[in-house]
Coordinates of C-alpha atoms in Angstrom, one line a residue:
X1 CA -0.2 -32.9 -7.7
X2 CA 2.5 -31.5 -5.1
X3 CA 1.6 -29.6 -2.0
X4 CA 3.3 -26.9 -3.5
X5 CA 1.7 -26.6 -6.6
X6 CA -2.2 -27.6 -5.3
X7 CA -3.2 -24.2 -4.3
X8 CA -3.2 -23.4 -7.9
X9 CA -6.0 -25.8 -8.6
X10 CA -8.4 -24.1 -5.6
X11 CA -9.0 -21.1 -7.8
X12 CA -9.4 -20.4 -11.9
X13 CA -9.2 -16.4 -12.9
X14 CA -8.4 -15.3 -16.5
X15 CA -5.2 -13.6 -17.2
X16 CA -4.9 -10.4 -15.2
X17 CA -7.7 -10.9 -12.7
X18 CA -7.9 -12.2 -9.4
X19 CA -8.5 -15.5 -8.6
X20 CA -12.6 -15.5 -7.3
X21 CA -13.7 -18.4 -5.2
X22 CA -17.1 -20.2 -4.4
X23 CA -19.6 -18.6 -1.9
X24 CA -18.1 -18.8 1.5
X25 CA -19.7 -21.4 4.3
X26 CA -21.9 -19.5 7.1
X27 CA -19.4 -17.7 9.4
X28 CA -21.9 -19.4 12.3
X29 CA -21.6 -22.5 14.4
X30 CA -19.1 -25.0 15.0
X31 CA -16.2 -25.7 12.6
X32 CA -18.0 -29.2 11.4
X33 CA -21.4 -27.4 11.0
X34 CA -19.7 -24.5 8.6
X35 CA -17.7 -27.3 6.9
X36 CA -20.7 -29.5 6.5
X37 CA -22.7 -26.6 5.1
X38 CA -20.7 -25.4 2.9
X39 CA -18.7 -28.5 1.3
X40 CA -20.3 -29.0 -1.5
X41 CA -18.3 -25.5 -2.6
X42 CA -15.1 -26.1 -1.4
X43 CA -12.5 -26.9 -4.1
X44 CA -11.1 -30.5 -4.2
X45 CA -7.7 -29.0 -2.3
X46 CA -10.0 -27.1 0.2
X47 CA -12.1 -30.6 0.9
X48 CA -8.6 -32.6 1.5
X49 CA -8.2 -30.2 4.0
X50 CA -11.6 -30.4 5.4
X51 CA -11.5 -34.5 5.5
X52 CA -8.5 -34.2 7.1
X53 CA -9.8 -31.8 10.0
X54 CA -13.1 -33.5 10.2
X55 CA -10.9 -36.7 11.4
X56 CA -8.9 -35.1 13.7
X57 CA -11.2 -32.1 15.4
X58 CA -10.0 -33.3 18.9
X59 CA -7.0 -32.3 17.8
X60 CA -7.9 -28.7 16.5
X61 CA -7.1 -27.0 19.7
X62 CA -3.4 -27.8 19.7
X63 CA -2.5 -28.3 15.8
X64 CA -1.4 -25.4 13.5
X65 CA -2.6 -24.5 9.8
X66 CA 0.9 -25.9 8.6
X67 CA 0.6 -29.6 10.5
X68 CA -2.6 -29.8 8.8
X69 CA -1.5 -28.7 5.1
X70 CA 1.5 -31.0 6.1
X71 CA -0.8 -34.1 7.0
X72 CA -3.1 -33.6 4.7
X73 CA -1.0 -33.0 1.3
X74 CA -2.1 -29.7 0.9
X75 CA -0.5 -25.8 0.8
X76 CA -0.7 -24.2 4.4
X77 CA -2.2 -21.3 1.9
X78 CA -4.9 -23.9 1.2
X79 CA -5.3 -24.1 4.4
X80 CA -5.8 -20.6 5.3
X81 CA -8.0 -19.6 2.6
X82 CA -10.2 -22.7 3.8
X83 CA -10.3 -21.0 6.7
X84 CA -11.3 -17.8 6.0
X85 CA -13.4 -19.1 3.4
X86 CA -15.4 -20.9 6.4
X87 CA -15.6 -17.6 8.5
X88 CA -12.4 -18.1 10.5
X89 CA -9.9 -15.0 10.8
X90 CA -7.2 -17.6 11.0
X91 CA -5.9 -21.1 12.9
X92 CA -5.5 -19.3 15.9
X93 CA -9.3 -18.5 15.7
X94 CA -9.7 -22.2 15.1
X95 CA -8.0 -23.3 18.1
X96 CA -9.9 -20.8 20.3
X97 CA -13.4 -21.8 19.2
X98 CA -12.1 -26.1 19.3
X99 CA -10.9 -25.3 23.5
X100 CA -14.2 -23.4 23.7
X101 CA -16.3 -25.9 22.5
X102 CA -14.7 -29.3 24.1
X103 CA -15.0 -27.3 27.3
X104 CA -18.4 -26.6 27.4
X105 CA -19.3 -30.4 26.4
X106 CA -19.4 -30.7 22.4
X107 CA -18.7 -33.6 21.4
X108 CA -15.8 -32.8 18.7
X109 CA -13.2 -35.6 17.8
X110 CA -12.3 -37.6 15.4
X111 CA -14.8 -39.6 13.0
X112 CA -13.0 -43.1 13.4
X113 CA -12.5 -45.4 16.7
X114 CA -9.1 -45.6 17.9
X115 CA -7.7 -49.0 19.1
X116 CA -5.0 -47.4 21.5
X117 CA -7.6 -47.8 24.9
X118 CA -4.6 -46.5 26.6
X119 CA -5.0 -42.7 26.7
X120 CA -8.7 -43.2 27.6
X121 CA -7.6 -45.5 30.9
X122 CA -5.4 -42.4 31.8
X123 CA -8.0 -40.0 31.7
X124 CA -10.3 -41.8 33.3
X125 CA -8.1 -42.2 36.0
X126 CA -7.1 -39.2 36.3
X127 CA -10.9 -37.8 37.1
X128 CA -11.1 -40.3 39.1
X129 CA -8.4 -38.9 40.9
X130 CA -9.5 -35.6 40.6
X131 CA -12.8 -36.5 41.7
X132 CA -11.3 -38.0 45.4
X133 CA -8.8 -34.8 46.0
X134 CA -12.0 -32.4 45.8
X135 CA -13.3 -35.0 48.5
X136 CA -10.9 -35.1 50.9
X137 CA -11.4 -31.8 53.0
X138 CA -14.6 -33.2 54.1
X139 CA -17.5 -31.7 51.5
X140 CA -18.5 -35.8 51.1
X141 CA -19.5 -36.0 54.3
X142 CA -21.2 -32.9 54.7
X143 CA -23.2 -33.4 51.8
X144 CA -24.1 -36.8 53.2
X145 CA -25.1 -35.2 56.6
X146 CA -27.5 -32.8 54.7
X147 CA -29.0 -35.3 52.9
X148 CA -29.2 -37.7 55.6
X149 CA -31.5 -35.7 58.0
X150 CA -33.5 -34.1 55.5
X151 CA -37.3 -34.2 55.4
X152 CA -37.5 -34.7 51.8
X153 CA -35.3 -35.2 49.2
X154 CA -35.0 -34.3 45.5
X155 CA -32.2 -35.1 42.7
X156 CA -32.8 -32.9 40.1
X157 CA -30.9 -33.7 36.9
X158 CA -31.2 -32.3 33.3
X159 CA -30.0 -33.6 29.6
X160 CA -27.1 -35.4 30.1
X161 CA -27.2 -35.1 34.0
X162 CA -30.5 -36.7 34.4
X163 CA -29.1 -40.5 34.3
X164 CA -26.4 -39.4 36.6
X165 CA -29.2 -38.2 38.8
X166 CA -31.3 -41.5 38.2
X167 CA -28.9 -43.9 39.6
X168 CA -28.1 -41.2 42.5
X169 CA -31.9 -40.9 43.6
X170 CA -32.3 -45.1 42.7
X171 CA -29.2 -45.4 45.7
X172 CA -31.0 -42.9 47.9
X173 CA -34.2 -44.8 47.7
X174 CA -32.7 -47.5 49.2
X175 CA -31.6 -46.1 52.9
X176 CA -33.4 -43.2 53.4
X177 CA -37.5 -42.6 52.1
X178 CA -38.9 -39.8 50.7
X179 CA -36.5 -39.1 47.8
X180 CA -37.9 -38.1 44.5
X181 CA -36.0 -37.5 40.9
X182 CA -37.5 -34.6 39.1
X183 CA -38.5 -33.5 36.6
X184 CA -40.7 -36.5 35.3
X185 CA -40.2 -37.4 31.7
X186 CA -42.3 -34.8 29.8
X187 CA -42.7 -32.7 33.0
X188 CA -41.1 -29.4 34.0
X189 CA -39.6 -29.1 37.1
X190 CA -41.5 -26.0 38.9
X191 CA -44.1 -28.5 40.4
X192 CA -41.4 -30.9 41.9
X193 CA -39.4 -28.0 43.4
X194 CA -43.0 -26.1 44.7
X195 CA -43.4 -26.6 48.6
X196 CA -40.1 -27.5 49.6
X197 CA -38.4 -25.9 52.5
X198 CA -35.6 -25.6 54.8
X199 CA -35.9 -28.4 55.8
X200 CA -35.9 -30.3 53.1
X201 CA -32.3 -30.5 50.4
X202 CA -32.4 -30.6 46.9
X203 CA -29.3 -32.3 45.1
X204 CA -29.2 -31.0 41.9
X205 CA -26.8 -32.7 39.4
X206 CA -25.3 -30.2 36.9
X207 CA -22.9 -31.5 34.3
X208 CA -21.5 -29.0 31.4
X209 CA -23.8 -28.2 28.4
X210 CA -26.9 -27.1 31.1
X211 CA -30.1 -25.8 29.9
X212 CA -30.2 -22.2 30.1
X213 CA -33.2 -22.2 33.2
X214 CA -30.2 -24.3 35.0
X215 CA -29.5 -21.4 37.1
X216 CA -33.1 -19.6 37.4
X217 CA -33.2 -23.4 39.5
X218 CA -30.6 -22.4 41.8
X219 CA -31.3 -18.8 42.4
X220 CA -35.2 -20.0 43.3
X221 CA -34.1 -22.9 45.4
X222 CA -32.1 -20.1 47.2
X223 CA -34.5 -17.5 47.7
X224 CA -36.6 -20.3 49.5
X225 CA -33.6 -21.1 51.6
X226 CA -34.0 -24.9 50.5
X227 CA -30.1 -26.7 50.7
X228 CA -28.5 -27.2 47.5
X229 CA -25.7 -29.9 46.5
X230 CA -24.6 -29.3 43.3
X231 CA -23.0 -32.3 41.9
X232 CA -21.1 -31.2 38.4
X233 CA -17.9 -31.2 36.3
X234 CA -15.7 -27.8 37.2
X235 CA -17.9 -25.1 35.2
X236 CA -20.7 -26.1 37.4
X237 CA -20.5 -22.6 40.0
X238 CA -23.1 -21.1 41.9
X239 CA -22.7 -19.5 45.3
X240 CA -25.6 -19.9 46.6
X241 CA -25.7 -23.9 47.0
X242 CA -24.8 -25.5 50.5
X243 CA -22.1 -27.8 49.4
X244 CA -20.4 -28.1 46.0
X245 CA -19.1 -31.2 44.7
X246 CA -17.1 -31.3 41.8
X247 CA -16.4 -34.7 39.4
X248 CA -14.5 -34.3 35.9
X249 CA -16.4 -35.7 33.1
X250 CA -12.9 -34.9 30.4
X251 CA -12.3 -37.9 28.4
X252 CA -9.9 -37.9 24.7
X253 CA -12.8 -39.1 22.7
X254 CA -15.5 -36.8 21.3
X255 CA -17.6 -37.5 24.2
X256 CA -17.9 -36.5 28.0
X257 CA -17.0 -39.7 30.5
X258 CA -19.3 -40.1 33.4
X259 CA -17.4 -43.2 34.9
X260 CA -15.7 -41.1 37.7
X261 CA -20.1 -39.6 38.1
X262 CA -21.1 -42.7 38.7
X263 CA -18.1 -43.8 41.3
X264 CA -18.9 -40.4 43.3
X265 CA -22.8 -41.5 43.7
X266 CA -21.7 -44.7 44.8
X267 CA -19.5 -42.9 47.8
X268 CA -22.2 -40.4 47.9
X269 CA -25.0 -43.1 48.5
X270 CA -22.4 -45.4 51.1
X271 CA -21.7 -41.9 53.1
X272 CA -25.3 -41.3 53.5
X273 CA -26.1 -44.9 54.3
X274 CA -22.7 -43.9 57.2
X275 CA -24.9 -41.3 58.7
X276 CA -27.8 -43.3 60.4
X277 CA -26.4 -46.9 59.4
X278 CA -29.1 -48.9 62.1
X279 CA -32.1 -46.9 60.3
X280 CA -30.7 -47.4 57.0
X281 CA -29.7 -51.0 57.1
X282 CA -32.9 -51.7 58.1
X283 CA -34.5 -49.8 55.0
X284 CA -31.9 -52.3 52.8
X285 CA -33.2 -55.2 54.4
X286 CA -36.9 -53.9 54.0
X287 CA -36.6 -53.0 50.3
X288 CA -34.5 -56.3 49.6
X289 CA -37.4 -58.3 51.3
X290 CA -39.9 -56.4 49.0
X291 CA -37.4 -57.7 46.3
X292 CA -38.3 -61.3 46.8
X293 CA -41.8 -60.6 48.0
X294 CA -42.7 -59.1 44.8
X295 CA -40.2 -62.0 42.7
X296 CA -38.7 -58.5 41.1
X297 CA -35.2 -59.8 40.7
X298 CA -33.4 -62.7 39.6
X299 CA -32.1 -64.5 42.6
X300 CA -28.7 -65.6 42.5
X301 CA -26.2 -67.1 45.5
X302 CA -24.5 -64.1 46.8
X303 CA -25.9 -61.5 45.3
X304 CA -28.3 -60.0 47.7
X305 CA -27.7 -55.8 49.0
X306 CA -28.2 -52.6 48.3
X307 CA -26.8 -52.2 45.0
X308 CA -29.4 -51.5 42.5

C-alpha cells in the first residue's frame, strides 16, 4: 500500500458518515508514555508511524510531521491524526515538549545503538570545553579557597548527582579532613546539614532533573549563612550560593554525559590540594600509608598517590 493511499486504511465509516477512530491515548506525559499507552489502538498506519518515532525521539525536536510520514512510508495526514489522536495540537507541539524534555534530563533517543562514536566524541568535547571557559575568570580557584579553609565540609548530591558528589567528597577526603557526603543511603539530609555554620561550606552538586526539596536546600543553607558551591549543568541557578560552577552534561544519546563532571572534580580536588599543598601532601602521604598499613589496595610499581 502507497503512502498516498494508507490513510484510507487508518479509518472504516459506512457510506456517508465520518470516519470514527479508536479511543485516543492519554493527552499526559511524554510522547513515548502516550504512545506506549495507547498502542494497542492505534491503526497499523498510525503504529508505522509510532515505530518510526519511537526510534528516532532524539530527533523529534528538529524533524517535521512530513520527514516522518516521508521516512516512515506513511501519509503526513497519518501523521497528524497520530498526533492529535495522542493529545498533541500538532508537530510543532511535538517539537516543543521533545526540546523541553531533553533539556530538563529525559532520557529520549533512539531505541537502537549507533556505531558512528563520532558525534558523541564531539560533544563530549565540546562540554569539556565548555566546562574550562566557565573556569577561566577565576570561580575554580575561589571555590577551592572556600573549601580549603573551611571547618567542615559537606558534598551534598541527589539522584543522578549523588555519584558525581561521591567521587568529589572521596578526592576531598584525601587532602583536607573533615569532609562528609550527605545524605546517607536511606537517610534524608536535614540531619547532615543541622549545625553547620559560617564557617563551614557545603558543596552541593546539582545536575538537571533535581528533586523538588533541591532548592528548600539552598534557601536553608542561606538563611544560616553557610557557603554554597553549586556544581551543576546550566539550569542549575540559585543566587544565593557563594560560587557557581557550571559543567554541561549534553550528550546525542538518550542519556546525560557526566565525563566533563568527573574532569571538573578532578581540577576541583588538584585546586584544593594548590591551596595548602605542605598540609595536604602530607594528608596524601598519611592516607596512602593507611593504604598499605591496612593491605586495602593492590600494590603495583608506580601506582602509588592520591587518586582514588
Amino acid at each position: 500500500m502507497s503512502a498516498s493511499t494508507s490513510a484510507d486504511a487508518d479509518a472504516v465509516a459506512e457510506p456517508g458518515q465520518v470516519p470514527t477512530y479508536a479511543a485516543a491515548a492519554p493527552a499526559e506525559g511524554g510522547i513515548r508514555d502516550r504512545i506506549d499507552s495507547g498502542y494497542g489502538a492505534l491503526s497499523p498506519q498510525e503504529q508505522r508511524a509510532a515505530d518510526f518515532i519511537l526510534d528516532h525521539l532524539d530527533d523529534l525536536a528538529v524533524v517535521t510531521a512530513t520527514e516522518i510520514a516521508e521516512q516512515s512510508g506513511v501519509s503526513k495526514a497519518t501523521v497528524s491524526r497520530l498526533f492529535r489522536r495522542l493529545g498533541f495540537t500538532d508537530a510543532q507541539e511535538v517539537r516543543e515538549q521533545a526540546r523541553a524534555a531533553r533539556g530538563r534530563g529525559v532520557p529520549v533517543g533512539p531505541t537502537t545503538a549507533s556505531g558512528d562514536l563520532a558525534p558523541h566524541a564531539a560533544s563530549e568535547q565540546r562540554n569539556l570545553q565548555r566546562m574550562l571557559d566557565g573556569l577561566a575568570d577565576g570561580r575554580l580557584a575561589d571555590a577551592a579557597r572556600l573549601v580549603a579553609d573551611a571547618q567542615r565540609v559537606v558534598v551534598v548530591g541527589f539522584r543522578n548527582s549523588y555519584p558525581v558528589a561521591m567521587h568529589l567528597r572521596q578526592q576531598l577526603v584525601q587532602v583536607r579532613d573533615d569532609v562528609r557526603l550527605a545524605p546517607q543511603p536511606g537517610q534524608s539530609v536535614g540531619e547532615e546539614l543541622v549545625g553547620l555554620s559560617p564557617r563551614d561550606v557545603v558543596v552541593l552538586v546539582g545536575f538537571r532533573r533535581r528533586p523538588a526539596g533541591f532548592s528548600g536546600v539552598v534557601r536553608s543553607l542561606a538563611e544560616r549563612g553557610v557557603p554554597v558551591v553549586l556544581v551543576g549543568d546550566a539550569s542549575a541557578r540559585a543566587a544565593e550560593v557563594a560560587v557557581r560552577l557550571e559543567c554541561p552534561v549534553d550528550s546525542p544519546s538518550p542519556f546525560d554525559s557526566y565525563a566533563a563532571a568527573m574532569s571538573l572534580v578532578a581540577l576541583f580536588a588538584a585546586a584544593v590540594l594548590a591551596e595548602h599543598p605542605r598540609t595536604g601532601r602530607t594528608r596524601v602521604g598519611d592516607v596512602t600509608g593507611l593504604y598499605a598499613d591496612l593491605a586495602e589496595l593492590e600494590q603495583r610499581p608506580g601506582t602509588e598517590g592520591a587518586g582514588a
